[in-house]
Coordinates of C-alpha atoms in Angstrom, one line a residue:
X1 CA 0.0 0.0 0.0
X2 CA 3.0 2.1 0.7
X3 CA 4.2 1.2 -2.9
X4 CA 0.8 2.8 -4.3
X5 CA 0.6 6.0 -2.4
X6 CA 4.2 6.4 -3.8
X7 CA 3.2 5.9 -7.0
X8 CA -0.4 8.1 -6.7
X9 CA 2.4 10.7 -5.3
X10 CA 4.1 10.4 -8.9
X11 CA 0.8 11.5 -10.5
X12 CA 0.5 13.9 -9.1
X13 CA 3.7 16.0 -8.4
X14 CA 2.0 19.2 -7.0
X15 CA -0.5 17.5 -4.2
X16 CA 0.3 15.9 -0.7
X17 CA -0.1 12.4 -1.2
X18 CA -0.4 10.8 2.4
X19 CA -1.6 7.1 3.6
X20 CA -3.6 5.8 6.5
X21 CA -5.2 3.1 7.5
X22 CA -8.6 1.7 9.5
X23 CA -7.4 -0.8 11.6
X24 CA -4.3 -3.6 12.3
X25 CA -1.7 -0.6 11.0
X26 CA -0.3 2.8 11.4
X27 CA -1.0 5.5 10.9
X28 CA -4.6 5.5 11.8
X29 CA -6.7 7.4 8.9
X30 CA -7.9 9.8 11.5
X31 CA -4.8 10.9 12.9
X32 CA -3.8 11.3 9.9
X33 CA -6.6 13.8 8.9
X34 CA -5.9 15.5 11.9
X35 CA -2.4 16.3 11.4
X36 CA -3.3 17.6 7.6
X37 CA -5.7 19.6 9.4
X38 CA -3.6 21.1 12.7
X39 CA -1.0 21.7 9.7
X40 CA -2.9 24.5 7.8
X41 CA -4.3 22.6 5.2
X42 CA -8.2 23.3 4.4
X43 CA -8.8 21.2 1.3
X44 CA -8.2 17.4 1.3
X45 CA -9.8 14.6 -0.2
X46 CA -10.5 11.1 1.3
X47 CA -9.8 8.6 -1.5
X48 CA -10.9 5.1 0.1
X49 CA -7.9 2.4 -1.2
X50 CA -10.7 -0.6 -1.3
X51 CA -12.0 -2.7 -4.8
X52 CA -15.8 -3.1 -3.9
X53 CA -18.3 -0.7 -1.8
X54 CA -18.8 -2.6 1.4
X55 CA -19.1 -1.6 5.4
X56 CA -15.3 -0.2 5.3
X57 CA -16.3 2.0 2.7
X58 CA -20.1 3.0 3.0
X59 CA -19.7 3.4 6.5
X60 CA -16.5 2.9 8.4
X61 CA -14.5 5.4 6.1
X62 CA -17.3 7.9 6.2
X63 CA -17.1 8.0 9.6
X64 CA -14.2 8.8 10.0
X65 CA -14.5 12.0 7.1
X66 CA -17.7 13.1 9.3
X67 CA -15.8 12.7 12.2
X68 CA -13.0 14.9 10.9
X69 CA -15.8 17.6 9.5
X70 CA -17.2 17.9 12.7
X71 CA -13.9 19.0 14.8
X72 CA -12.5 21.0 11.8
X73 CA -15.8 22.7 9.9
X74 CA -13.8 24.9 8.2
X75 CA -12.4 22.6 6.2
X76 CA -13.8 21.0 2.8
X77 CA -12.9 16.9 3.1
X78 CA -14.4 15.6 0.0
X79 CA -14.8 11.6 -0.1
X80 CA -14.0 9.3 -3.1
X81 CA -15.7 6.4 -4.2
X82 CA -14.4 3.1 -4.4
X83 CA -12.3 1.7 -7.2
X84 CA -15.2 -0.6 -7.8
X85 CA -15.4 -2.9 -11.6
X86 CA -13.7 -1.1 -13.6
X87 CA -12.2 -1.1 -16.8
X88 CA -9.0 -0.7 -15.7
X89 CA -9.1 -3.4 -13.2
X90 CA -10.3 -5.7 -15.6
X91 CA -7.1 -5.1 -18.3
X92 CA -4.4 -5.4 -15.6
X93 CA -6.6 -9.3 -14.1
X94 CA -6.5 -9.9 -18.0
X95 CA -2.8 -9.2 -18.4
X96 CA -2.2 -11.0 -15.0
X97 CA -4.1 -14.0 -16.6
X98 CA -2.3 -14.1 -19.8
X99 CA 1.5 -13.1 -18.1
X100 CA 0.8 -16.5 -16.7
X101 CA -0.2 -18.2 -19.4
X102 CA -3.5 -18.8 -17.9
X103 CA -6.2 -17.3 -20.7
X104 CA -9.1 -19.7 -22.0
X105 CA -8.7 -22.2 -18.3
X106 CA -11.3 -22.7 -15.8
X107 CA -11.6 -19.9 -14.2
X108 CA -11.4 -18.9 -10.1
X109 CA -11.8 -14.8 -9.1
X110 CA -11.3 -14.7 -6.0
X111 CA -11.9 -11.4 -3.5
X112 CA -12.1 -10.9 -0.1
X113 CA -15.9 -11.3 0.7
X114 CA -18.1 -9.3 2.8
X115 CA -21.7 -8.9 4.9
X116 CA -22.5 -6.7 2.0
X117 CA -24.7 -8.6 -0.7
X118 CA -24.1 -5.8 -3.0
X119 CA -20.3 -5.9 -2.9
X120 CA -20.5 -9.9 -3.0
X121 CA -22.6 -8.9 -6.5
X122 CA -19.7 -6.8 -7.9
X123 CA -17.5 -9.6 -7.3
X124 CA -19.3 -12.0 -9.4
X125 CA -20.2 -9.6 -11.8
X126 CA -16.4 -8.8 -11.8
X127 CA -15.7 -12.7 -12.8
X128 CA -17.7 -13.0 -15.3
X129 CA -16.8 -10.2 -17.1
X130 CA -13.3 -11.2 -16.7
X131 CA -13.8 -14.6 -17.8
X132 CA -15.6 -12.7 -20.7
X133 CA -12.5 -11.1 -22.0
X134 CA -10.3 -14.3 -20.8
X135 CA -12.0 -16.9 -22.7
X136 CA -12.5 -18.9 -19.7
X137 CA -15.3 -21.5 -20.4
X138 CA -16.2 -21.5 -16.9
X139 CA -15.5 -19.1 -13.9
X140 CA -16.8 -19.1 -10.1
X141 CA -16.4 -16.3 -7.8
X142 CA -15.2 -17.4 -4.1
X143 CA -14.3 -15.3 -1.2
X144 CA -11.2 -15.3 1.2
X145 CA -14.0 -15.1 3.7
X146 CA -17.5 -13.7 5.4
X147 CA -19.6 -15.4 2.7
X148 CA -19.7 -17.9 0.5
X149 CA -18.1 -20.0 -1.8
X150 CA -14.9 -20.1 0.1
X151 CA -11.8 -20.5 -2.0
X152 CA -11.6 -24.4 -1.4
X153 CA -15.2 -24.5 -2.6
X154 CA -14.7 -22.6 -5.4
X155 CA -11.6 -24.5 -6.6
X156 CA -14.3 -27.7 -6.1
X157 CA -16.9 -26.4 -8.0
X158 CA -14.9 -26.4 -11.2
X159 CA -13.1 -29.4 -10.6
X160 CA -17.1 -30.8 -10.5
X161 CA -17.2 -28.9 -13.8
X162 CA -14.3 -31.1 -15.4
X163 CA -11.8 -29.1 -15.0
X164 CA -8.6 -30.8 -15.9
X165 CA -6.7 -27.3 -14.6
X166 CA -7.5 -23.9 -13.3
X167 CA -6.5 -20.2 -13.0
X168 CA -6.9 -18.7 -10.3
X169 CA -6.9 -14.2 -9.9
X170 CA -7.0 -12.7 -6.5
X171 CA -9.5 -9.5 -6.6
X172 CA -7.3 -8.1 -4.0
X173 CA -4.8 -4.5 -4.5
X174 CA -2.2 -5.7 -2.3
X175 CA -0.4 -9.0 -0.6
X176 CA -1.0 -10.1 2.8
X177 CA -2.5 -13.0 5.1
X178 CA -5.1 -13.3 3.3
X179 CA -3.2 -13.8 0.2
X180 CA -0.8 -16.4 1.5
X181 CA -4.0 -18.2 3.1
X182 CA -5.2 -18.6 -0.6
X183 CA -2.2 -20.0 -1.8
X184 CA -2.4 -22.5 0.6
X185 CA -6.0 -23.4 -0.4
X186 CA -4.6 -23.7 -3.8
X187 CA -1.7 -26.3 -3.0
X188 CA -3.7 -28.6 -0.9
X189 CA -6.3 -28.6 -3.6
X190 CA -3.6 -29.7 -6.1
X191 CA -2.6 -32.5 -3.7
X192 CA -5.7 -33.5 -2.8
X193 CA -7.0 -33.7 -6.9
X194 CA -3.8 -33.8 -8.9
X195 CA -5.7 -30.6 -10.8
X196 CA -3.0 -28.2 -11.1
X197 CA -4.0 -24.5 -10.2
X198 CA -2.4 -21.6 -11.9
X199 CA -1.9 -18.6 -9.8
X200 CA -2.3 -15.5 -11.5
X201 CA -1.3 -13.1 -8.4
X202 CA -3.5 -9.9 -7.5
X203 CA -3.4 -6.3 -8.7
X204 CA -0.5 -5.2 -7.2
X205 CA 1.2 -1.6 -6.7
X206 CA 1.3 -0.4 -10.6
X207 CA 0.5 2.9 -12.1
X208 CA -3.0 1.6 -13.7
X209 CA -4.1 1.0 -10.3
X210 CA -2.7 4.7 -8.9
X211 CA -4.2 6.3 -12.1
X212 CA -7.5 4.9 -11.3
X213 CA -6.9 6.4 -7.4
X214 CA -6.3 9.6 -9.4
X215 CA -9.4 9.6 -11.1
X216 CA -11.7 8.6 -8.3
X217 CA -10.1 11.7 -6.3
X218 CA -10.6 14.2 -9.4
X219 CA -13.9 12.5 -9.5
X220 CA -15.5 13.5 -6.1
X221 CA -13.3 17.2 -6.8
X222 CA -15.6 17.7 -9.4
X223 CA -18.2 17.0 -7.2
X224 CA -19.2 13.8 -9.5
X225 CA -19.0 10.9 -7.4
X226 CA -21.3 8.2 -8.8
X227 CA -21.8 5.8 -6.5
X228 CA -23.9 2.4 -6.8
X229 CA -26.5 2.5 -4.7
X230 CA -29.0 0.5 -6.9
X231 CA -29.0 -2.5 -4.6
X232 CA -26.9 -1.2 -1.4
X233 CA -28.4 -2.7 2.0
X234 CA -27.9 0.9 3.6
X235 CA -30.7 2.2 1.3
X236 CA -33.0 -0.7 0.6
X237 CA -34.1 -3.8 2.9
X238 CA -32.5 -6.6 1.6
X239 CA -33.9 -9.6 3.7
X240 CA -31.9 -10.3 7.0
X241 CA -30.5 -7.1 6.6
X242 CA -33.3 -4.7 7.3
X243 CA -31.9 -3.1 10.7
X244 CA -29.2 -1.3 8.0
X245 CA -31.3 0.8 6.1
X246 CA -30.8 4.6 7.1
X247 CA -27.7 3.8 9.6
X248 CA -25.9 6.3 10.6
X249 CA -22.3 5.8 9.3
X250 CA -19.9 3.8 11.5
X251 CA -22.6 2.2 13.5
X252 CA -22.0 -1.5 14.1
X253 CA -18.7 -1.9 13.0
X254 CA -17.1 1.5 13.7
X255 CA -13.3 2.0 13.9
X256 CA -12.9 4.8 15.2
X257 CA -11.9 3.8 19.0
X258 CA -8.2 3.2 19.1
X259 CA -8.7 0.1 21.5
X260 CA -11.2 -1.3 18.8
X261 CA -8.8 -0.2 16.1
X262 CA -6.0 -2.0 18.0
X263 CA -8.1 -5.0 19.3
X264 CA -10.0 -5.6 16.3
X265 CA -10.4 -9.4 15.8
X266 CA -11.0 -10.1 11.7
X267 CA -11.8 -13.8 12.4
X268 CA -15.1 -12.9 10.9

């Protein structure tokens, strides 16, 4: 993540380019704000580093920016939206796919998986459009965790398919536990079926990705953020989710308490 706000501080030459975080690392995203603030600036814009629209980013992150309004309301913090499916994603997963030699396979996409039903939805929607340009003759979307299929599953549900071989491409911007968890999942699968997985990797820290960062920034500037709210569980009652519609941002899975922030257990 470092790696990227370097390269978004490339882009763009002429504008403070600084990085925080929610929870597990340093520094935190509001202490960050703060010191931006306390240091004379009055303009600043809240680009949220995550793939799909989920709790982090419809409500934790939010938070946080209201938070930050509130103590400093002479200031103008203007929030991003997400990266979200876009066309750029979808070129670098393709170039991923065919750097290693994994176009026309089986296919696995494989993000991090959420509570959200409408960020599950861009997931899939995100593999099949990839398998679309890919030629894959058959993709499934699994999750890292939260929801389901889990990766194993996935990897199961194309072997059921016939597959003799699979890719695999992690929806994910950056290494990590999760990441290393997944390989895992791939090598006992090939040990338990003999069906070979190839690993594609994840997005990684490349200009693509801090050009799209760029644009979601000069986005909200502009005062254009588009965000999908079509099927988002904060606006409509989606069934066993009705207690979220209307919540006030941060409720229920808030971040902004540094012993939470510190404490926080992501078994979930």
């Amino acid at each position: 993540m470092a790696a990227l706000a370097g390269l978004v501080t490339d882009a763009l030459p002429t504008t403070e380019v600084h990085l925080g975080y929610l929870e597990m690392s340093d520094p935190p995203a509001s202490q960050v704000l703060d010191n931006l603030l306390a240091s004379g600036v009055h303009n600043l814009t809240v680009a949220p580093l995550m793939l799909h629209a989920a709790g982090h980013s419809k409500s934790d992150v939010p938070a946080v920016v209201l938070d930050a309004r509130a103590r400093h309301p002479h200031a103008t913090i203007t929030y991003a939206r997400p990266l979200g499916v876009d066309a750029a994603l979808l070129d670098l997963a393709h170039k991923r796919l065919a750097d290693a030699g994994a176009l026309g396979l089986p296919l696995a996409v494989l993000a991090r998986g959420t509570s959200d039903p409408d960020a599950n939805g861009e997931a899939t929607k995100a593999a099949r459009l990839l398998a679309e340009m890919s030629g894959a003759p058959v993709v499934v979307a699994g999750f890292s965790g939260v929801t389901w299929p889990l990766v194993p599953d996935a990897l199961d549900q194309l072997r059921l398919l016939g597959a003799p071989r699979v890719a695999a491409f992690a929806w994910y911007m950056a290494t990590g536990v999760l990441i290393d968890l997944m390989k895992e999942d791939f090598a006992r699968f090939t040990a338990a079926t003999g069906i070979e997985v190839v690993d594609a990797g994840h997005f990684g820290a490349v200009a693509t990705l801090a050009e799209l960062v760029v644009d979601r920034a000069r986005e909200a500037d502009a005062g254009e953020v588009r965000m999908n709210c079509d099927a988002c569980a904060y606006r409509a009652p989606f069934p066993g989710l009705e207690d979220r519609v209307g919540q006030p941002a941060g409720v229920g899975h808030s971040h902004l308490a540094e012993e939470h922030r510190h404490h926080h257990d992501h078994g979930h």
